[in-house]
Each structure stands twice: as C-alpha cells, then as structure tokens.
PDB file of C-alpha atoms in Angstrom:
ATOM      1  CA  UNK K   1      -7.939   3.518 -61.709  1.00  0.00           C
ATOM      2  CA  UNK K   2      -9.220   6.735 -60.137  1.00  0.00           C
ATOM      3  CA  UNK K   3      -8.808   7.998 -56.575  1.00  0.00           C
ATOM      4  CA  UNK K   4     -11.796   5.958 -55.435  1.00  0.00           C
ATOM      5  CA  UNK K   5     -10.065   2.856 -56.772  1.00  0.00           C
ATOM      6  CA  UNK K   6      -6.856   3.819 -54.969  1.00  0.00           C
ATOM      7  CA  UNK K   7      -8.881   4.062 -51.778  1.00  0.00           C
ATOM      8  CA  UNK K   8     -10.324   0.581 -52.327  1.00  0.00           C
ATOM      9  CA  UNK K   9      -6.877  -0.827 -53.122  1.00  0.00           C
ATOM     10  CA  UNK K  10      -5.345   0.622 -49.967  1.00  0.00           C
ATOM     11  CA  UNK K  11      -8.246  -0.455 -47.802  1.00  0.00           C
ATOM     12  CA  UNK K  12      -6.955  -3.985 -48.294  1.00  0.00           C
ATOM     13  CA  UNK K  13      -3.229  -3.507 -48.895  1.00  0.00           C
ATOM     14  CA  UNK K  14      -2.286  -0.564 -46.643  1.00  0.00           C
ATOM     15  CA  UNK K  15      -5.240   0.103 -44.331  1.00  0.00           C
ATOM     16  CA  UNK K  16      -3.519   2.131 -41.617  1.00  0.00           C
ATOM     17  CA  UNK K  17      -1.815   4.604 -43.918  1.00  0.00           C
ATOM     18  CA  UNK K  18      -5.167   4.936 -45.662  1.00  0.00           C
ATOM     19  CA  UNK K  19      -6.991   5.617 -42.380  1.00  0.00           C
ATOM     20  CA  UNK K  20      -4.544   8.386 -41.520  1.00  0.00           C
ATOM     21  CA  UNK K  21      -4.773   9.829 -45.037  1.00  0.00           C
ATOM     22  CA  UNK K  22      -8.543  10.107 -44.679  1.00  0.00           C
ATOM     23  CA  UNK K  23      -7.924  12.721 -41.986  1.00  0.00           C
ATOM     24  CA  UNK K  24      -6.431  15.075 -44.591  1.00  0.00           C
ATOM     25  CA  UNK K  25      -8.313  17.735 -46.589  1.00  0.00           C
ATOM     26  CA  UNK K  26      -9.540  16.380 -49.965  1.00  0.00           C
ATOM     27  CA  UNK K  27      -6.643  17.619 -52.115  1.00  0.00           C
ATOM     28  CA  UNK K  28      -3.981  16.356 -49.738  1.00  0.00           C
ATOM     29  CA  UNK K  29      -5.875  13.096 -49.256  1.00  0.00           C
ATOM     30  CA  UNK K  30      -5.794  12.537 -53.021  1.00  0.00           C
ATOM     31  CA  UNK K  31      -2.035  13.128 -53.053  1.00  0.00           C
ATOM     32  CA  UNK K  32      -1.421  10.694 -50.210  1.00  0.00           C
ATOM     33  CA  UNK K  33      -3.550   7.941 -51.713  1.00  0.00           C
ATOM     34  CA  UNK K  34      -1.667   8.294 -54.999  1.00  0.00           C
ATOM     35  CA  UNK K  35       1.707   8.084 -53.259  1.00  0.00           C
ATOM     36  CA  UNK K  36       0.651   5.013 -51.291  1.00  0.00           C
ATOM     37  CA  UNK K  37      -0.704   3.344 -54.426  1.00  0.00           C
ATOM     38  CA  UNK K  38       2.730   3.860 -56.008  1.00  0.00           C
ATOM     39  CA  UNK K  39       4.392   2.416 -52.921  1.00  0.00           C
ATOM     40  CA  UNK K  40       2.090  -0.605 -53.123  1.00  0.00           C
ATOM     41  CA  UNK K  41       2.983  -1.201 -56.763  1.00  0.00           C
ATOM     42  CA  UNK K  42       6.720  -1.339 -56.151  1.00  0.00           C
ATOM     43  CA  UNK K  43       6.569  -3.115 -52.786  1.00  0.00           C
ATOM     44  CA  UNK K  44       4.492  -5.984 -54.153  1.00  0.00           C
ATOM     45  CA  UNK K  45       6.991  -6.845 -56.904  1.00  0.00           C
ATOM     46  CA  UNK K  46       9.223  -8.980 -54.691  1.00  0.00           C
ATOM     47  CA  UNK K  47       6.192 -10.699 -53.181  1.00  0.00           C
ATOM     48  CA  UNK K  48       4.590 -11.489 -56.529  1.00  0.00           C
ATOM     49  CA  UNK K  49       7.725 -12.477 -58.458  1.00  0.00           C
ATOM     50  CA  UNK K  50       9.714 -15.651 -57.842  1.00  0.00           C
ATOM     51  CA  UNK K  51      12.360 -14.889 -60.481  1.00  0.00           C
ATOM     52  CA  UNK K  52      14.742 -12.084 -59.544  1.00  0.00           C
ATOM     53  CA  UNK K  53      15.371 -11.146 -63.181  1.00  0.00           C
ATOM     54  CA  UNK K  54      11.660 -10.570 -63.772  1.00  0.00           C
ATOM     55  CA  UNK K  55      11.475  -8.518 -60.585  1.00  0.00           C
ATOM     56  CA  UNK K  56      14.414  -6.400 -61.687  1.00  0.00           C
ATOM     57  CA  UNK K  57      12.746  -5.824 -65.058  1.00  0.00           C
ATOM     58  CA  UNK K  58       9.576  -4.617 -63.340  1.00  0.00           C
ATOM     59  CA  UNK K  59      11.537  -2.256 -61.119  1.00  0.00           C
ATOM     60  CA  UNK K  60      13.338  -0.962 -64.208  1.00  0.00           C
ATOM     61  CA  UNK K  61       9.963  -0.247 -65.822  1.00  0.00           C
ATOM     62  CA  UNK K  62       9.010   1.865 -62.821  1.00  0.00           C
ATOM     63  CA  UNK K  63      12.365   3.648 -62.770  1.00  0.00           C
ATOM     64  CA  UNK K  64      11.946   4.557 -66.423  1.00  0.00           C
ATOM     65  CA  UNK K  65       8.319   5.576 -65.880  1.00  0.00           C
ATOM     66  CA  UNK K  66       9.334   7.941 -63.072  1.00  0.00           C
ATOM     67  CA  UNK K  67      12.169   9.392 -65.167  1.00  0.00           C
ATOM     68  CA  UNK K  68       9.633  10.055 -67.929  1.00  0.00           C
ATOM     69  CA  UNK K  69       7.515  12.124 -65.533  1.00  0.00           C
ATOM     70  CA  UNK K  70      10.404  14.514 -64.941  1.00  0.00           C
ATOM     71  CA  UNK K  71      11.697  14.585 -68.531  1.00  0.00           C
ATOM     72  CA  UNK K  72      11.343  17.570 -70.841  1.00  0.00           C
ATOM     73  CA  UNK K  73       8.921  17.116 -72.454  1.00  0.00           C
ATOM     74  CA  UNK K  74       7.086  15.100 -69.836  1.00  0.00           C
ATOM     75  CA  UNK K  75       5.906  11.642 -70.795  1.00  0.00           C
ATOM     76  CA  UNK K  76       3.134  10.007 -68.768  1.00  0.00           C
ATOM     77  CA  UNK K  77       2.811   6.280 -69.298  1.00  0.00           C
ATOM     78  CA  UNK K  78      -0.647   4.753 -69.484  1.00  0.00           C
ATOM     79  CA  UNK K  79      -0.965   3.497 -65.940  1.00  0.00           C
ATOM     80  CA  UNK K  80      -3.289   4.845 -63.279  1.00  0.00           C
ATOM     81  CA  UNK K  81      -0.477   5.310 -60.780  1.00  0.00           C
ATOM     82  CA  UNK K  82       1.867   7.139 -63.159  1.00  0.00           C
ATOM     83  CA  UNK K  83      -1.021   9.342 -64.227  1.00  0.00           C
ATOM     84  CA  UNK K  84      -1.638  10.162 -60.581  1.00  0.00           C
ATOM     85  CA  UNK K  85       2.049  10.759 -59.888  1.00  0.00           C
ATOM     86  CA  UNK K  86       2.193  13.255 -62.744  1.00  0.00           C
ATOM     87  CA  UNK K  87       0.123  15.567 -60.535  1.00  0.00           C
ATOM     88  CA  UNK K  88       2.692  15.392 -57.728  1.00  0.00           C
ATOM     89  CA  UNK K  89       5.949  16.219 -59.496  1.00  0.00           C
ATOM     90  CA  UNK K  90       5.889  19.798 -58.242  1.00  0.00           C
ATOM     91  CA  UNK K  91       5.938  18.570 -54.646  1.00  0.00           C
ATOM     92  CA  UNK K  92       8.099  15.431 -54.815  1.00  0.00           C
ATOM     93  CA  UNK K  93      11.438  15.222 -56.590  1.00  0.00           C
ATOM     94  CA  UNK K  94      12.454  12.501 -59.010  1.00  0.00           C
ATOM     95  CA  UNK K  95      15.273  11.319 -56.740  1.00  0.00           C
ATOM     96  CA  UNK K  96      12.858  10.699 -53.869  1.00  0.00           C
ATOM     97  CA  UNK K  97      10.641   8.396 -55.926  1.00  0.00           C
ATOM     98  CA  UNK K  98      13.650   6.674 -57.480  1.00  0.00           C
ATOM     99  CA  UNK K  99      15.020   6.067 -53.993  1.00  0.00           C
ATOM    100  CA  UNK K 100      11.895   4.144 -53.033  1.00  0.00           C
ATOM    101  CA  UNK K 101      12.278   1.954 -56.105  1.00  0.00           C
ATOM    102  CA  UNK K 102      15.989   1.355 -55.566  1.00  0.00           C
ATOM    103  CA  UNK K 103      15.375   0.340 -51.956  1.00  0.00           C
ATOM    104  CA  UNK K 104      13.298  -2.596 -53.200  1.00  0.00           C
ATOM    105  CA  UNK K 105      16.070  -4.043 -55.353  1.00  0.00           C
ATOM    106  CA  UNK K 106      17.527  -6.101 -52.506  1.00  0.00           C
ATOM    107  CA  UNK K 107      14.059  -7.536 -51.842  1.00  0.00           C
ATOM    108  CA  UNK K 108      13.899  -8.737 -55.437  1.00  0.00           C
ATOM    109  CA  UNK K 109      17.421 -10.181 -55.400  1.00  0.00           C
ATOM    110  CA  UNK K 110      16.860 -11.668 -51.918  1.00  0.00           C
ATOM    111  CA  UNK K 111      20.065 -10.280 -50.421  1.00  0.00           C
ATOM    112  CA  UNK K 112      20.097 -10.990 -46.659  1.00  0.00           C
ATOM    113  CA  UNK K 113      20.740  -8.167 -44.197  1.00  0.00           C
ATOM    114  CA  UNK K 114      24.380  -8.202 -43.069  1.00  0.00           C
ATOM    115  CA  UNK K 115      23.839  -6.446 -39.743  1.00  0.00           C
ATOM    116  CA  UNK K 116      21.470  -4.244 -37.762  1.00  0.00           C
ATOM    117  CA  UNK K 117      22.680  -1.109 -39.532  1.00  0.00           C
ATOM    118  CA  UNK K 118      21.491  -2.579 -42.837  1.00  0.00           C
ATOM    119  CA  UNK K 119      18.059  -3.381 -41.388  1.00  0.00           C
ATOM    120  CA  UNK K 120      17.686   0.193 -40.126  1.00  0.00           C
ATOM    121  CA  UNK K 121      19.027   1.630 -43.389  1.00  0.00           C
ATOM    122  CA  UNK K 122      16.397  -0.355 -45.300  1.00  0.00           C
ATOM    123  CA  UNK K 123      13.656   1.066 -43.088  1.00  0.00           C
ATOM    124  CA  UNK K 124      15.069   4.565 -43.561  1.00  0.00           C
ATOM    125  CA  UNK K 125      14.975   4.101 -47.350  1.00  0.00           C
ATOM    126  CA  UNK K 126      11.414   2.755 -47.339  1.00  0.00           C
ATOM    127  CA  UNK K 127       9.143   3.621 -44.397  1.00  0.00           C
ATOM    128  CA  UNK K 128      10.969   6.806 -43.368  1.00  0.00           C
ATOM    129  CA  UNK K 129      11.436   8.034 -46.942  1.00  0.00           C
ATOM    130  CA  UNK K 130       7.765   7.422 -47.698  1.00  0.00           C
ATOM    131  CA  UNK K 131       6.796   9.372 -44.596  1.00  0.00           C
ATOM    132  CA  UNK K 132       9.081  12.261 -45.602  1.00  0.00           C
ATOM    133  CA  UNK K 133       7.274  12.456 -48.943  1.00  0.00           C
ATOM    134  CA  UNK K 134       3.872  12.283 -47.281  1.00  0.00           C
ATOM    135  CA  UNK K 135       4.801  15.221 -45.050  1.00  0.00           C
ATOM    136  CA  UNK K 136       5.761  17.243 -48.132  1.00  0.00           C
ATOM    137  CA  UNK K 137       2.459  16.366 -49.795  1.00  0.00           C
ATOM    138  CA  UNK K 138       0.653  17.674 -46.718  1.00  0.00           C
ATOM    139  CA  UNK K 139       2.808  20.826 -46.884  1.00  0.00           C
ATOM    140  CA  UNK K 140       3.667  20.436 -43.215  1.00  0.00           C
ATOM    141  CA  UNK K 141       6.757  21.981 -41.602  1.00  0.00           C
ATOM    142  CA  UNK K 142       8.346  19.273 -39.511  1.00  0.00           C
ATOM    143  CA  UNK K 143      11.735  18.489 -38.013  1.00  0.00           C
ATOM    144  CA  UNK K 144      13.407  15.349 -39.386  1.00  0.00           C
ATOM    145  CA  UNK K 145      13.288  13.776 -35.913  1.00  0.00           C
ATOM    146  CA  UNK K 146       9.556  13.236 -36.376  1.00  0.00           C
ATOM    147  CA  UNK K 147       9.704  11.165 -39.528  1.00  0.00           C
ATOM    148  CA  UNK K 148      12.872   9.352 -38.497  1.00  0.00           C
ATOM    149  CA  UNK K 149      11.439   8.121 -35.203  1.00  0.00           C
ATOM    150  CA  UNK K 150       7.897   7.535 -36.478  1.00  0.00           C
ATOM    151  CA  UNK K 151       9.059   5.894 -39.694  1.00  0.00           C
ATOM    152  CA  UNK K 152      11.483   3.603 -37.912  1.00  0.00           C
ATOM    153  CA  UNK K 153       8.889   2.650 -35.312  1.00  0.00           C
ATOM    154  CA  UNK K 154       6.385   1.771 -38.021  1.00  0.00           C
ATOM    155  CA  UNK K 155       8.844   0.193 -40.421  1.00  0.00           C
ATOM    156  CA  UNK K 156      10.640  -2.010 -37.902  1.00  0.00           C
ATOM    157  CA  UNK K 157       7.380  -3.191 -36.346  1.00  0.00           C
ATOM    158  CA  UNK K 158       6.100  -3.962 -39.839  1.00  0.00           C
ATOM    159  CA  UNK K 159       9.182  -6.012 -40.719  1.00  0.00           C
ATOM    160  CA  UNK K 160       8.806  -8.027 -37.524  1.00  0.00           C
ATOM    161  CA  UNK K 161       5.132  -8.681 -38.234  1.00  0.00           C
ATOM    162  CA  UNK K 162       6.048  -9.951 -41.702  1.00  0.00           C
ATOM    163  CA  UNK K 163       8.993 -12.036 -40.468  1.00  0.00           C
ATOM    164  CA  UNK K 164       7.834 -15.419 -41.798  1.00  0.00           C
ATOM    165  CA  UNK K 165       6.996 -14.087 -45.241  1.00  0.00           C
ATOM    166  CA  UNK K 166      10.201 -12.114 -45.530  1.00  0.00           C
ATOM    167  CA  UNK K 167      12.195 -15.138 -44.387  1.00  0.00           C
ATOM    168  CA  UNK K 168      10.598 -17.157 -47.182  1.00  0.00           C
ATOM    169  CA  UNK K 169      11.982 -14.742 -49.791  1.00  0.00           C
ATOM    170  CA  UNK K 170      15.418 -14.566 -48.167  1.00  0.00           C
ATOM    171  CA  UNK K 171      14.942 -11.156 -46.534  1.00  0.00           C
ATOM    172  CA  UNK K 172      14.138 -11.904 -42.900  1.00  0.00           C
ATOM    173  CA  UNK K 173      14.590  -8.752 -40.789  1.00  0.00           C
ATOM    174  CA  UNK K 174      17.430 -10.191 -38.747  1.00  0.00           C
ATOM    175  CA  UNK K 175      21.081  -9.074 -38.591  1.00  0.00           C
ATOM    176  CA  UNK K 176      23.128 -11.659 -40.448  1.00  0.00           C
ATOM    177  CA  UNK K 177      26.118 -11.321 -38.125  1.00  0.00           C
ATOM    178  CA  UNK K 178      23.955 -12.109 -35.092  1.00  0.00           C
ATOM    179  CA  UNK K 179      22.241 -14.950 -36.923  1.00  0.00           C
ATOM    180  CA  UNK K 180      25.476 -16.635 -37.947  1.00  0.00           C
ATOM    181  CA  UNK K 181      26.810 -16.425 -34.383  1.00  0.00           C
ATOM    182  CA  UNK K 182      23.721 -18.351 -33.285  1.00  0.00           C
ATOM    183  CA  UNK K 183      24.265 -21.025 -35.926  1.00  0.00           C
ATOM    184  CA  UNK K 184      21.511 -19.890 -38.290  1.00  0.00           C
ATOM    185  CA  UNK K 185      21.435 -18.712 -41.891  1.00  0.00           C
ATOM    186  CA  UNK K 186      19.101 -17.040 -44.371  1.00  0.00           C
ATOM    187  CA  UNK K 187      18.863 -20.312 -46.295  1.00  0.00           C
ATOM    188  CA  UNK K 188      17.657 -22.139 -43.191  1.00  0.00           C
ATOM    189  CA  UNK K 189      15.023 -19.510 -42.477  1.00  0.00           C
ATOM    190  CA  UNK K 190      13.784 -19.581 -46.062  1.00  0.00           C
ATOM    191  CA  UNK K 191      12.809 -23.184 -45.338  1.00  0.00           C
ATOM    192  CA  UNK K 192      11.189 -22.298 -42.024  1.00  0.00           C
ATOM    193  CA  UNK K 193      14.125 -23.739 -40.067  1.00  0.00           C
ATOM    194  CA  UNK K 194      16.392 -22.220 -37.439  1.00  0.00           C
ATOM    195  CA  UNK K 195      13.654 -20.830 -35.220  1.00  0.00           C
ATOM    196  CA  UNK K 196      15.763 -20.742 -32.067  1.00  0.00           C
ATOM    197  CA  UNK K 197      18.713 -18.906 -33.666  1.00  0.00           C
ATOM    198  CA  UNK K 198      16.277 -16.506 -35.325  1.00  0.00           C
ATOM    199  CA  UNK K 199      14.477 -15.750 -32.048  1.00  0.00           C
ATOM    200  CA  UNK K 200      17.783 -14.737 -30.459  1.00  0.00           C
ATOM    201  CA  UNK K 201      19.248 -12.907 -33.451  1.00  0.00           C
ATOM    202  CA  UNK K 202      16.119 -10.801 -34.003  1.00  0.00           C
ATOM    203  CA  UNK K 203      16.303  -9.240 -30.533  1.00  0.00           C
ATOM    204  CA  UNK K 204      18.397  -6.230 -31.640  1.00  0.00           C
ATOM    205  CA  UNK K 205      15.688  -5.390 -34.192  1.00  0.00           C
ATOM    206  CA  UNK K 206      13.024  -5.541 -31.492  1.00  0.00           C
ATOM    207  CA  UNK K 207      15.154  -3.280 -29.307  1.00  0.00           C
ATOM    208  CA  UNK K 208      15.615  -0.801 -32.158  1.00  0.00           C
ATOM    209  CA  UNK K 209      11.849  -0.753 -32.725  1.00  0.00           C
ATOM    210  CA  UNK K 210      11.167  -0.049 -29.047  1.00  0.00           C
ATOM    211  CA  UNK K 211      13.762   2.723 -29.044  1.00  0.00           C
ATOM    212  CA  UNK K 212      12.172   4.362 -32.089  1.00  0.00           C
ATOM    213  CA  UNK K 213       8.721   4.166 -30.486  1.00  0.00           C
ATOM    214  CA  UNK K 214      10.057   5.801 -27.323  1.00  0.00           C
ATOM    215  CA  UNK K 215      11.739   8.582 -29.315  1.00  0.00           C
ATOM    216  CA  UNK K 216       8.543   9.190 -31.278  1.00  0.00           C
ATOM    217  CA  UNK K 217       6.440   9.377 -28.125  1.00  0.00           C
ATOM    218  CA  UNK K 218       8.928  11.724 -26.446  1.00  0.00           C
ATOM    219  CA  UNK K 219       8.411  14.318 -29.186  1.00  0.00           C
ATOM    220  CA  UNK K 220       4.931  15.015 -27.825  1.00  0.00           C
ATOM    221  CA  UNK K 221       1.836  16.079 -29.740  1.00  0.00           C
ATOM    222  CA  UNK K 222       2.036  15.656 -33.505  1.00  0.00           C
ATOM    223  CA  UNK K 223       1.522  18.976 -35.339  1.00  0.00           C
ATOM    224  CA  UNK K 224      -1.984  18.942 -36.815  1.00  0.00           C
ATOM    225  CA  UNK K 225      -0.830  19.423 -40.409  1.00  0.00           C
ATOM    226  CA  UNK K 226       1.343  16.308 -40.204  1.00  0.00           C
ATOM    227  CA  UNK K 227      -1.188  13.938 -38.615  1.00  0.00           C
ATOM    228  CA  UNK K 228      -2.448  12.536 -41.954  1.00  0.00           C
ATOM    229  CA  UNK K 229       1.151  11.930 -43.083  1.00  0.00           C
ATOM    230  CA  UNK K 230       2.577  10.116 -40.072  1.00  0.00           C
ATOM    231  CA  UNK K 231      -0.240   9.633 -37.588  1.00  0.00           C
ATOM    232  CA  UNK K 232      -0.560   5.925 -38.318  1.00  0.00           C
ATOM    233  CA  UNK K 233       2.753   5.411 -36.491  1.00  0.00           C
ATOM    234  CA  UNK K 234       0.899   5.756 -33.178  1.00  0.00           C
ATOM    235  CA  UNK K 235      -0.497   2.288 -33.937  1.00  0.00           C
ATOM    236  CA  UNK K 236       2.972   0.697 -33.950  1.00  0.00           C
ATOM    237  CA  UNK K 237       2.984  -0.149 -30.206  1.00  0.00           C
ATOM    238  CA  UNK K 238      -0.356  -1.966 -30.534  1.00  0.00           C
ATOM    239  CA  UNK K 239       1.091  -4.133 -33.295  1.00  0.00           C
ATOM    240  CA  UNK K 240       4.407  -4.611 -31.503  1.00  0.00           C
ATOM    241  CA  UNK K 241       2.937  -5.897 -28.265  1.00  0.00           C
ATOM    242  CA  UNK K 242       1.114  -8.615 -30.223  1.00  0.00           C
ATOM    243  CA  UNK K 243       4.319 -10.008 -31.713  1.00  0.00           C
ATOM    244  CA  UNK K 244       4.834 -13.631 -30.599  1.00  0.00           C
ATOM    245  CA  UNK K 245       8.110 -14.836 -29.102  1.00  0.00           C
ATOM    246  CA  UNK K 246       8.545 -17.124 -32.100  1.00  0.00           C
ATOM    247  CA  UNK K 247       9.324 -14.712 -34.954  1.00  0.00           C
ATOM    248  CA  UNK K 248       7.915 -17.195 -37.483  1.00  0.00           C
ATOM    249  CA  UNK K 249       4.506 -17.303 -35.772  1.00  0.00           C
ATOM    250  CA  UNK K 250       1.685 -15.188 -37.169  1.00  0.00           C
ATOM    251  CA  UNK K 251       0.974 -12.102 -35.088  1.00  0.00           C
ATOM    252  CA  UNK K 252      -2.586 -11.076 -34.340  1.00  0.00           C
ATOM    253  CA  UNK K 253      -3.739  -7.607 -35.359  1.00  0.00           C
ATOM    254  CA  UNK K 254      -5.380  -4.975 -33.186  1.00  0.00           C
ATOM    255  CA  UNK K 255      -9.057  -4.635 -34.044  1.00  0.00           C
ATOM    256  CA  UNK K 256      -9.951  -2.267 -36.869  1.00  0.00           C
ATOM    257  CA  UNK K 257     -12.415  -0.363 -34.672  1.00  0.00           C
ATOM    258  CA  UNK K 258      -9.729   0.178 -32.051  1.00  0.00           C
ATOM    259  CA  UNK K 259      -7.328   1.507 -34.667  1.00  0.00           C
ATOM    260  CA  UNK K 260     -10.000   3.833 -36.049  1.00  0.00           C
ATOM    261  CA  UNK K 261     -10.771   5.160 -32.580  1.00  0.00           C
ATOM    262  CA  UNK K 262      -7.081   5.633 -31.810  1.00  0.00           C
ATOM    263  CA  UNK K 263      -6.583   7.705 -34.954  1.00  0.00           C
ATOM    264  CA  UNK K 264      -9.740   9.705 -34.252  1.00  0.00           C
ATOM    265  CA  UNK K 265      -8.373  10.560 -30.820  1.00  0.00           C
ATOM    266  CA  UNK K 266      -5.062  11.499 -32.407  1.00  0.00           C
ATOM    267  CA  UNK K 267      -6.835  13.848 -34.810  1.00  0.00           C
ATOM    268  CA  UNK K 268      -8.470  15.601 -31.851  1.00  0.00           C
ATOM    269  CA  UNK K 269      -5.482  15.788 -29.524  1.00  0.00           C
ATOM    270  CA  UNK K 270      -2.327  15.262 -31.570  1.00  0.00           C
ATOM    271  CA  UNK K 271      -1.410  12.423 -29.204  1.00  0.00           C
TER     272      UNK K 271
END
C-alpha cells in the first residue's frame, strides 16, 4: 500500500483528517497520511473483533511491530503501514506510538468509563495524542493548549457521534457514575436499552465538548504551519450541532462540500 492507497483508505475512513492533511506540503502530507493510516489500523481492531483475546493479540502484534522499528538493528515488518512508519521514527518517539496502541486496549476489553475524567483521559490518549504527533510531523511550534483544546473538541464530538456503536461494544462515552445514578448500565446500553438514563448521563460529556470548542476558538487564528495537523477541529461545532437529543440516534453529517470550503477558508485565514 503506497501513499496513494493511504489517501484512498482515509478518504473513506478518516475524511476530515485527510482533507486537512492535503493542505500540507507534499513531504509533510505523506507523513500525516502514514500516521493516520496507522491510527486507522489500531482503531478498527475493537470494531472488527468480537473476541477480546483476539483483539488483544492484534494490539500486541502492533506493539511488537512498533518496538521493532526502534530496535537496534531496526526491523521493519512486511506491512505497508509499518514500512511507512519506518520513515517517521526520527520525528515521533516509540513511546508516543505505543501510547496510541495502549489507549485502545480498553476498547478491545470493553471496559466501561467510570467517570467523566476517564472519558476525557481516553480522548487525551487518542485524539489529543494523535494531534500532538501530527504537529511534530508538520514541524510546527505550538503551545500544548492548542492540541489539548482542539483534540478534546474533536475527540469528544466524535465519541458522541459514535455513541450507538460504542454502546454496542460496551464503551459508550458516558460517565459510569452518572449512568448508575440514573438507573442505567453499560450492559443495558449494549442492548440498545436505557435511552433515558443515557440521555441524562451523557450531558457532562456534551458540556466538556462545548468547553473544549470554546477554548479552541478563544486561542484565535491557527498558526499556518499547524493548520494541516489540527485544522480539521474547526469542523467539530458543525458535527456537534447535528447531534440528536437521543444519544442512540444517528447524527447527520455536514455536507462534504461545506467541510471542504470551511477548511479552504481556514487555510487562507487561519480561522
């Protein structure tokens, strides 16, 4: 799978990150597409695997493959993504990639979120961490406040959009302590039950998403060098406002053309 194939893969699986990456110069664009292809590979494991043991084995394969890239001598496994990652080891550390993999373990084992702090910590370890790496690949100098607010805005909105699916695998983005107080449980939600308790218990997550969006907006114009790495976060409000009151209901998406135009405007203005 070459870079063109990564682009095709992401066009379907991660279109908004891809659109932002296309704003980067060719070399940086290649780096970003490779990183996002890696993210796709590990994120899809929980979705594609019904047995937790098999999912854990697949994550272990990726952990070992990443370790091999940083070993002496280096070993590159025969996989398009690992071959691509081998070009990025001078810019991204082993621990950063391993952190992304480790963050997906609870998805595979279907461990419910205990409280809001755990939901936010999961987003920090996935969406925010991925954004931090993307910024490094773009060689942009950026304060942590940018990726923390942008990553949380994007990550929390994304979890809410995927509520029904994540509930089905036991990982609904809802604080367990709030859910239990409302008489709900992860087991109920996995069966599509407990809609009323879920609608109430998910409110703190919605509030956290709105707060992150406000913090991101308050930072002002995004530095030009960082636009390809985190610019897609400006689309989070458009997704958020389409979220239905029923968290299990399918949210509509903003039109592709509108998202393209929004990112084009961002590239011109930084806003």
